[in-house]
mmCIF file of C-alpha atoms in Angstrom:
data_model
loop_
_atom_site.group_PDB
_atom_site.id
_atom_site.type_symbol
_atom_site.label_atom_id
_atom_site.label_comp_id
_atom_site.label_asym_id
_atom_site.label_seq_id
_atom_site.Cartn_x
_atom_site.Cartn_y
_atom_site.Cartn_z
ATOM 1 C CA MET A 20 -6.486 3.616 26.649
ATOM 2 C CA VAL A 21 -5.396 7.359 27.475
ATOM 3 C CA LEU A 22 -4.461 9.029 24.637
ATOM 4 C CA PRO A 23 -2.419 12.854 24.947
ATOM 5 C CA GLN A 24 -4.736 15.532 24.982
ATOM 6 C CA PHE A 25 -5.447 17.216 21.499
ATOM 7 C CA GLU A 26 -7.949 19.401 19.837
ATOM 8 C CA TYR A 27 -10.236 17.728 17.503
ATOM 9 C CA MET A 28 -11.083 19.636 14.463
ATOM 10 C CA THR A 29 -13.708 19.029 11.556
ATOM 11 C CA ALA A 30 -13.026 20.284 7.775
ATOM 12 C CA SER A 31 -15.950 20.328 5.091
ATOM 13 C CA THR A 32 -13.907 21.150 1.973
ATOM 14 C CA LEU A 33 -10.296 19.971 1.053
ATOM 15 C CA GLU A 34 -9.195 23.355 0.829
ATOM 16 C CA GLU A 35 -10.207 23.880 4.593
ATOM 17 C CA ALA A 36 -8.669 20.614 5.736
ATOM 18 C CA CYS A 37 -5.304 21.896 4.117
ATOM 19 C CA ARG A 38 -5.603 25.037 5.150
ATOM 20 C CA LEU A 39 -5.336 23.698 8.896
ATOM 21 C CA LEU A 40 -3.023 21.270 8.265
ATOM 22 C CA LEU A 41 -0.673 23.948 6.838
ATOM 23 C CA GLU A 42 -1.518 26.614 9.787
ATOM 24 C CA HIS A 43 -0.647 24.041 12.608
ATOM 25 C CA ASP A 44 2.341 22.189 10.290
ATOM 26 C CA GLY A 45 3.930 19.718 12.517
ATOM 27 C CA LYS A 46 1.190 20.232 15.356
ATOM 28 C CA ALA A 47 -1.657 18.460 13.406
ATOM 29 C CA LYS A 48 -2.358 15.284 11.636
ATOM 30 C CA VAL A 49 -5.305 14.335 9.623
ATOM 31 C CA MET A 50 -7.908 11.372 10.443
ATOM 32 C CA ALA A 51 -9.746 9.290 7.979
ATOM 33 C CA GLY A 52 -10.174 5.735 9.572
ATOM 34 C CA ALA A 53 -8.013 6.642 12.519
ATOM 35 C CA THR A 54 -6.483 3.229 12.635
ATOM 36 C CA ASP A 55 -3.117 4.297 11.647
ATOM 37 C CA LEU A 56 -3.347 7.097 13.744
ATOM 38 C CA ILE A 57 -4.715 6.107 17.357
ATOM 39 C CA PRO A 58 -2.345 3.066 18.198
ATOM 40 C CA PRO A 59 1.050 5.298 17.486
ATOM 41 C CA MET A 60 -0.773 8.314 19.680
ATOM 42 C CA ARG A 61 -1.535 5.701 22.302
ATOM 43 C CA ASP A 62 2.219 4.872 22.438
ATOM 44 C CA LYS A 63 3.501 8.033 22.411
ATOM 45 C CA VAL A 64 4.919 7.954 18.803
ATOM 46 C CA PHE A 65 3.771 10.919 17.983
ATOM 47 C CA THR A 66 1.489 13.450 20.097
ATOM 48 C CA PRO A 67 -0.336 15.512 17.577
ATOM 49 C CA GLU A 68 -1.789 19.126 19.454
ATOM 50 C CA TYR A 69 -4.743 18.920 16.647
ATOM 51 C CA ILE A 70 -6.574 16.322 15.062
ATOM 52 C CA ILE A 71 -8.342 16.952 11.406
ATOM 53 C CA ASP A 72 -11.116 14.748 10.614
ATOM 54 C CA LEU A 73 -11.413 14.345 6.977
ATOM 55 C CA LYS A 74 -14.958 12.640 7.363
ATOM 56 C CA GLN A 75 -17.332 15.294 6.844
ATOM 57 C CA ILE A 76 -15.818 16.402 3.079
ATOM 58 C CA PRO A 77 -17.828 14.630 0.107
ATOM 59 C CA GLY A 78 -16.504 12.701 -2.341
ATOM 60 C CA LEU A 79 -13.779 11.472 -0.472
ATOM 61 C CA ASP A 80 -15.026 7.837 -0.418
ATOM 62 C CA GLU A 81 -15.381 7.166 -4.077
ATOM 63 C CA LEU A 82 -14.339 3.931 -5.870
ATOM 64 C CA THR A 83 -14.890 4.086 -9.472
ATOM 65 C CA TYR A 84 -13.041 2.230 -12.328
ATOM 66 C CA ASP A 85 -12.482 3.790 -16.015
ATOM 67 C CA GLU A 86 -10.876 1.539 -18.878
ATOM 68 C CA GLU A 87 -8.348 4.360 -19.702
ATOM 69 C CA GLU A 88 -7.595 5.789 -15.978
ATOM 70 C CA GLY A 89 -7.879 2.525 -13.964
ATOM 71 C CA LEU A 90 -9.131 1.715 -10.458
ATOM 72 C CA LYS A 91 -9.400 4.905 -8.232
ATOM 73 C CA ILE A 92 -9.661 4.747 -4.724
ATOM 74 C CA GLY A 93 -10.583 7.700 -2.565
ATOM 75 C CA ALA A 94 -9.078 8.827 0.632
ATOM 76 C CA LEU A 95 -11.892 7.628 2.629
ATOM 77 C CA THR A 96 -12.919 4.026 0.750
ATOM 78 C CA THR A 97 -12.309 1.383 3.392
ATOM 79 C CA LEU A 98 -10.380 -1.423 3.198
ATOM 80 C CA ARG A 99 -13.529 -3.547 3.789
ATOM 81 C CA THR A 100 -15.003 -1.944 0.933
ATOM 82 C CA LEU A 101 -11.869 -2.696 -1.190
ATOM 83 C CA GLU A 102 -12.386 -6.535 0.147
ATOM 84 C CA LYS A 103 -15.563 -6.755 -0.777
ATOM 85 C CA SER A 104 -16.161 -4.779 -3.537
ATOM 86 C CA GLU A 105 -17.130 -7.011 -6.434
ATOM 87 C CA LEU A 106 -16.017 -4.399 -9.130
ATOM 88 C CA VAL A 107 -11.964 -4.347 -7.397
ATOM 89 C CA GLN A 108 -12.563 -8.356 -7.585
ATOM 90 C CA ALA A 109 -13.401 -8.588 -10.770
ATOM 91 C CA LYS A 110 -10.652 -5.814 -12.379
ATOM 92 C CA ASN A 111 -7.781 -6.024 -9.800
ATOM 93 C CA PRO A 112 -8.392 -9.094 -7.514
ATOM 94 C CA ALA A 113 -4.831 -8.492 -5.933
ATOM 95 C CA VAL A 114 -6.079 -5.140 -4.648
ATOM 96 C CA SER A 115 -8.904 -6.504 -2.857
ATOM 97 C CA TYR A 116 -6.921 -9.568 -1.105
ATOM 98 C CA ALA A 117 -4.207 -7.087 -0.038
ATOM 99 C CA ALA A 118 -7.001 -5.246 1.809
ATOM 100 C CA LYS A 119 -8.546 -8.538 3.173
ATOM 101 C CA VAL A 120 -5.264 -9.821 4.996
ATOM 102 C CA ILE A 121 -5.003 -6.384 7.004
ATOM 103 C CA ALA A 122 -5.389 -7.124 10.338
ATOM 104 C CA SER A 123 -9.355 -7.985 11.844
ATOM 105 C CA THR A 124 -12.701 -7.047 9.907
ATOM 106 C CA GLN A 125 -13.536 -4.355 12.355
ATOM 107 C CA ILE A 126 -10.283 -2.391 11.605
ATOM 108 C CA ARG A 127 -10.917 -2.825 7.792
ATOM 109 C CA ALA A 128 -14.453 -1.583 8.449
ATOM 110 C CA LYS A 129 -12.874 1.774 9.882
ATOM 111 C CA GLY A 130 -9.004 1.857 8.188
ATOM 112 C CA THR A 131 -8.330 3.026 4.438
ATOM 113 C CA LEU A 132 -5.860 2.378 1.988
ATOM 114 C CA VAL A 133 -4.704 6.100 1.911
ATOM 115 C CA GLY A 134 -4.303 6.066 5.588
ATOM 116 C CA ASN A 135 -2.402 2.863 5.308
ATOM 117 C CA ILE A 136 0.035 4.305 2.811
ATOM 118 C CA CYS A 137 0.335 7.608 4.299
ATOM 119 C CA ASN A 138 1.358 5.398 7.828
ATOM 120 C CA SER A 139 4.870 4.727 5.481
ATOM 121 C CA SER A 140 5.313 1.431 7.472
ATOM 122 C CA PRO A 141 7.581 -1.175 5.843
ATOM 123 C CA SER A 142 5.776 -3.994 6.570
ATOM 124 C CA ASN A 143 2.557 -1.894 4.815
ATOM 125 C CA ASP A 144 0.141 -4.430 2.760
ATOM 126 C CA SER A 145 -0.957 -2.070 0.671
ATOM 127 C CA ALA A 146 2.054 -0.961 -0.600
ATOM 128 C CA PRO A 147 3.593 -3.734 -2.541
ATOM 129 C CA ASN A 148 0.579 -4.103 -4.816
ATOM 130 C CA LEU A 149 0.935 -0.087 -5.926
ATOM 131 C CA LEU A 150 4.628 -0.140 -6.642
ATOM 132 C CA ALA A 151 4.057 -3.606 -8.647
ATOM 133 C CA GLN A 152 1.145 -1.743 -10.579
ATOM 134 C CA GLY A 153 2.609 1.695 -11.018
ATOM 135 C CA ALA A 154 0.048 3.320 -9.106
ATOM 136 C CA LYS A 155 -0.438 7.140 -8.739
ATOM 137 C CA VAL A 156 -1.214 9.360 -5.672
ATOM 138 C CA ASN A 157 -3.543 12.135 -6.255
ATOM 139 C CA VAL A 158 -2.435 14.882 -3.577
ATOM 140 C CA GLN A 159 -4.088 18.412 -2.749
ATOM 141 C CA GLY A 160 -2.445 21.102 -0.948
ATOM 142 C CA VAL A 161 -2.974 24.729 -0.377
ATOM 143 C CA ASP A 162 -1.471 25.693 -4.018
ATOM 144 C CA GLY A 163 -3.632 23.287 -5.775
ATOM 145 C CA THR A 164 -3.336 19.564 -6.716
ATOM 146 C CA ARG A 165 -0.369 17.382 -7.729
ATOM 147 C CA VAL A 166 0.656 13.859 -8.537
ATOM 148 C CA ILE A 167 2.873 11.633 -7.047
ATOM 149 C CA PRO A 168 4.312 8.280 -8.586
ATOM 150 C CA ILE A 169 4.195 5.587 -5.946
ATOM 151 C CA GLU A 170 7.851 4.514 -6.172
ATOM 152 C CA GLU A 171 8.534 8.364 -4.934
ATOM 153 C CA PHE A 172 6.102 8.558 -2.167
ATOM 154 C CA PHE A 173 7.714 6.384 0.733
ATOM 155 C CA LEU A 174 10.738 8.310 1.905
ATOM 156 C CA GLY A 175 11.219 6.108 4.781
ATOM 157 C CA VAL A 176 9.569 4.864 8.304
ATOM 158 C CA ARG A 177 6.289 6.999 8.735
ATOM 159 C CA LYS A 178 7.750 9.783 6.133
ATOM 160 C CA THR A 179 6.312 10.494 2.893
ATOM 161 C CA ALA A 180 6.786 13.101 0.178
ATOM 162 C CA LEU A 181 3.673 14.741 1.198
ATOM 163 C CA LYS A 182 4.852 18.593 1.751
ATOM 164 C CA PRO A 183 3.680 20.676 4.455
ATOM 165 C CA GLY A 184 -0.441 21.535 4.254
ATOM 166 C CA GLU A 185 -0.720 18.572 1.568
ATOM 167 C CA ILE A 186 -3.329 15.701 2.046
ATOM 168 C CA VAL A 187 -3.626 12.599 -0.048
ATOM 169 C CA THR A 188 -7.084 12.428 -2.149
ATOM 170 C CA SER A 189 -7.262 9.395 -4.024
ATOM 171 C CA VAL A 190 -5.033 6.838 -5.535
ATOM 172 C CA VAL A 191 -5.174 5.741 -9.243
ATOM 173 C CA ILE A 192 -4.161 2.249 -10.222
ATOM 174 C CA PRO A 193 -3.757 1.766 -13.811
ATOM 175 C CA PRO A 194 -5.900 -0.959 -15.322
ATOM 176 C CA LEU A 195 -4.304 -4.051 -15.959
ATOM 177 C CA LYS A 196 -5.064 -5.215 -19.759
ATOM 178 C CA ASP A 197 -5.897 -9.063 -20.647
ATOM 179 C CA ASN A 198 -2.275 -10.050 -20.796
ATOM 180 C CA GLU A 199 -1.658 -8.708 -17.791
ATOM 181 C CA LYS A 200 -1.860 -10.063 -14.482
ATOM 182 C CA ALA A 201 -1.068 -9.310 -10.425
ATOM 183 C CA ALA A 202 -0.946 -10.779 -7.259
ATOM 184 C CA TYR A 203 -0.064 -10.082 -3.596
ATOM 185 C CA LEU A 204 0.959 -12.772 -0.972
ATOM 186 C CA LYS A 205 1.410 -12.004 2.955
ATOM 187 C CA PHE A 206 3.682 -14.273 5.021
ATOM 188 C CA ALA A 207 2.658 -13.890 8.646
ATOM 189 C CA VAL A 208 2.447 -16.241 11.553
ATOM 190 C CA ARG A 209 -1.354 -15.454 12.087
ATOM 191 C CA LYS A 210 -3.789 -15.160 8.878
ATOM 192 C CA ALA A 211 -5.410 -12.189 10.910
ATOM 193 C CA MET A 212 -4.435 -9.306 13.394
ATOM 194 C CA ASP A 213 -0.891 -10.082 12.426
ATOM 195 C CA LEU A 214 1.950 -7.516 10.689
ATOM 196 C CA ALA A 215 3.676 -9.026 7.421
ATOM 197 C CA ILE A 216 6.980 -10.881 8.470
ATOM 198 C CA ILE A 217 7.194 -10.376 4.559
ATOM 199 C CA GLY A 218 5.064 -9.216 1.624
ATOM 200 C CA VAL A 219 5.860 -10.023 -2.334
ATOM 201 C CA ALA A 220 3.375 -8.312 -5.142
ATOM 202 C CA ALA A 221 4.045 -9.258 -8.614
ATOM 203 C CA LYS A 222 2.592 -7.827 -12.265
ATOM 204 C CA ILE A 223 3.572 -10.396 -14.893
ATOM 205 C CA LYS A 224 2.862 -9.348 -18.847
ATOM 206 C CA LEU A 225 2.623 -12.125 -21.726
ATOM 207 C CA GLU A 226 2.848 -12.093 -25.109
ATOM 208 C CA ASN A 227 2.750 -15.241 -26.928
ATOM 209 C CA GLY A 228 3.854 -16.998 -23.947
ATOM 210 C CA ILE A 229 6.895 -14.761 -23.175
ATOM 211 C CA CYS A 230 7.242 -11.975 -20.736
ATOM 212 C CA THR A 231 7.140 -8.926 -22.002
ATOM 213 C CA ASP A 232 6.950 -6.346 -18.940
ATOM 214 C CA ALA A 233 7.400 -7.545 -15.085
ATOM 215 C CA LYS A 234 7.632 -5.871 -11.795
ATOM 216 C CA ILE A 235 8.476 -7.218 -8.375
ATOM 217 C CA ALA A 236 7.634 -5.359 -5.338
ATOM 218 C CA LEU A 237 8.553 -6.468 -1.876
ATOM 219 C CA GLY A 238 7.341 -5.231 1.961
ATOM 220 C CA ALA A 239 8.792 -5.496 5.259
ATOM 221 C CA VAL A 240 12.605 -6.084 4.055
ATOM 222 C CA ALA A 241 13.924 -2.509 3.678
ATOM 223 C CA ILE A 242 12.803 0.903 5.580
ATOM 224 C CA THR A 243 10.323 1.069 2.928
ATOM 225 C CA PRO A 244 8.185 -1.119 0.595
ATOM 226 C CA ILE A 245 10.529 -1.040 -2.697
ATOM 227 C CA LEU A 246 10.758 -2.935 -6.394
ATOM 228 C CA ALA A 247 13.157 -5.539 -6.926
ATOM 229 C CA PRO A 248 14.135 -4.191 -10.378
ATOM 230 C CA LYS A 249 16.820 -7.113 -11.106
ATOM 231 C CA ALA A 250 14.317 -9.864 -10.226
ATOM 232 C CA ALA A 251 11.877 -8.455 -12.993
ATOM 233 C CA GLU A 252 14.542 -8.140 -15.249
ATOM 234 C CA VAL A 253 15.344 -11.920 -15.340
ATOM 235 C CA LEU A 254 11.888 -12.681 -16.066
ATOM 236 C CA ILE A 255 11.462 -10.123 -19.528
ATOM 237 C CA GLY A 256 11.862 -11.728 -22.674
ATOM 238 C CA LYS A 257 11.725 -15.205 -21.696
ATOM 239 C CA GLU A 258 9.326 -17.886 -21.244
ATOM 240 C CA LEU A 259 8.356 -18.035 -17.362
ATOM 241 C CA THR A 260 9.985 -21.746 -16.680
ATOM 242 C CA ASP A 261 10.467 -23.103 -13.203
ATOM 243 C CA GLU A 262 14.479 -22.114 -13.606
ATOM 244 C CA VAL A 263 13.738 -18.780 -14.833
ATOM 245 C CA ILE A 264 11.424 -18.258 -11.772
ATOM 246 C CA GLU A 265 13.980 -19.536 -9.740
ATOM 247 C CA GLU A 266 16.372 -17.196 -10.568
ATOM 248 C CA ALA A 267 14.055 -14.204 -10.411
ATOM 249 C CA ALA A 268 13.412 -15.252 -6.704
ATOM 250 C CA GLN A 269 17.038 -15.444 -6.107
ATOM 251 C CA ALA A 270 17.308 -11.991 -7.542
ATOM 252 C CA ALA A 271 14.617 -10.902 -5.615
ATOM 253 C CA MET A 272 16.707 -12.068 -2.201
ATOM 254 C CA ASP A 273 19.705 -10.534 -3.641
ATOM 255 C CA SER A 274 17.930 -7.403 -3.751
ATOM 256 C CA CYS A 275 16.700 -6.585 -0.061
ATOM 257 C CA SER A 276 18.659 -6.288 3.213
ATOM 258 C CA PRO A 277 15.644 -6.861 6.097
ATOM 259 C CA ILE A 278 16.804 -6.631 9.748
ATOM 260 C CA SER A 279 16.220 -9.421 12.574
ATOM 261 C CA ASP A 280 13.452 -8.444 15.080
ATOM 262 C CA ILE A 281 11.112 -9.707 17.423
ATOM 263 C CA ARG A 282 9.097 -11.518 14.338
ATOM 264 C CA ALA A 283 11.856 -12.557 12.327
ATOM 265 C CA SER A 284 15.552 -13.027 11.762
ATOM 266 C CA LYS A 285 17.009 -11.292 8.370
ATOM 267 C CA GLU A 286 17.763 -14.719 7.167
ATOM 268 C CA TYR A 287 14.737 -16.280 7.529
ATOM 269 C CA ARG A 288 12.936 -13.006 6.091
ATOM 270 C CA LYS A 289 15.326 -13.523 3.066
ATOM 271 C CA ALA A 290 14.621 -17.180 2.705
ATOM 272 C CA MET A 291 10.794 -16.095 2.498
ATOM 273 C CA ILE A 292 11.004 -13.271 -0.271
ATOM 274 C CA GLY A 293 12.384 -16.588 -2.359
ATOM 275 C CA VAL A 294 9.558 -18.459 -1.569
ATOM 276 C CA TYR A 295 6.790 -15.891 -1.807
ATOM 277 C CA THR A 296 8.785 -14.545 -4.851
ATOM 278 C CA LYS A 297 8.066 -18.045 -6.772
ATOM 279 C CA ARG A 298 4.749 -18.024 -5.670
ATOM 280 C CA ALA A 299 3.528 -14.831 -6.657
ATOM 281 C CA ILE A 300 4.887 -15.298 -10.302
ATOM 282 C CA LYS A 301 3.250 -18.577 -10.546
ATOM 283 C CA GLN A 302 -0.095 -17.036 -8.968
ATOM 284 C CA CYS A 303 0.043 -14.764 -11.614
ATOM 285 C CA LEU A 304 0.761 -17.082 -14.621
ATOM 286 C CA GLU A 305 -2.493 -19.095 -13.401
ATOM 287 C CA GLN A 306 -4.632 -16.582 -13.645
ATOM 288 C CA PHE A 307 -4.032 -16.473 -17.400
#
């Protein structure tokens, strides 16, 4: 594998990394695990002149849980860590599962959730969960910090809401209450080393057997991962019978406009959105 020539740089602080990124705006990429960086460089999708390595910056590999704030995942926290963490499995098993179905063990040992969302692929396995659960993206720039709601983060294929010189430092997922459950399901030809044909995430809140809040998020059916608000609206205020879940699945199908490509036709993707929306909702219900 031959990569384009580039200058390798390391940063010891976030401020230094942001400064370097801004100084070489349009010519530099930051690197965490590099699993979403090296393949497109190899394929000449982009050819940065500078690579800024973040691994020497302390504190970016944090993985913590707070009852008020929720699950905080640092920029250098690996997918394998999320997959195996007993804390994540206990507090938010959907996040652990989504990490587990990304690529191979070797890739997950290097790759990060933050790198995965910054790659902004339509078939991103991390994003639907974050959308369904209302995550926040913490960002550091040369002028300070800001928080981007996850639904505002993805702008297109390989396009995010990050401004020049900004770096994602962590992602925070709000805590699931006792009457809230979440699930993520991926459909792919192979269980490992395969991109999602479609992905569906659901979050359901029940009170006295009635759904009082819901979110459905879809992957690989638009230029970005998307929410399906009309599908969620079908569920809210109702007992989640098979008929209601079927109606929500149809609404999810109607909310997306997938393309046909080498992995699946648009018609097949739509049909699988219906199937997996039903499964994701039912998996949430099984957790209560």
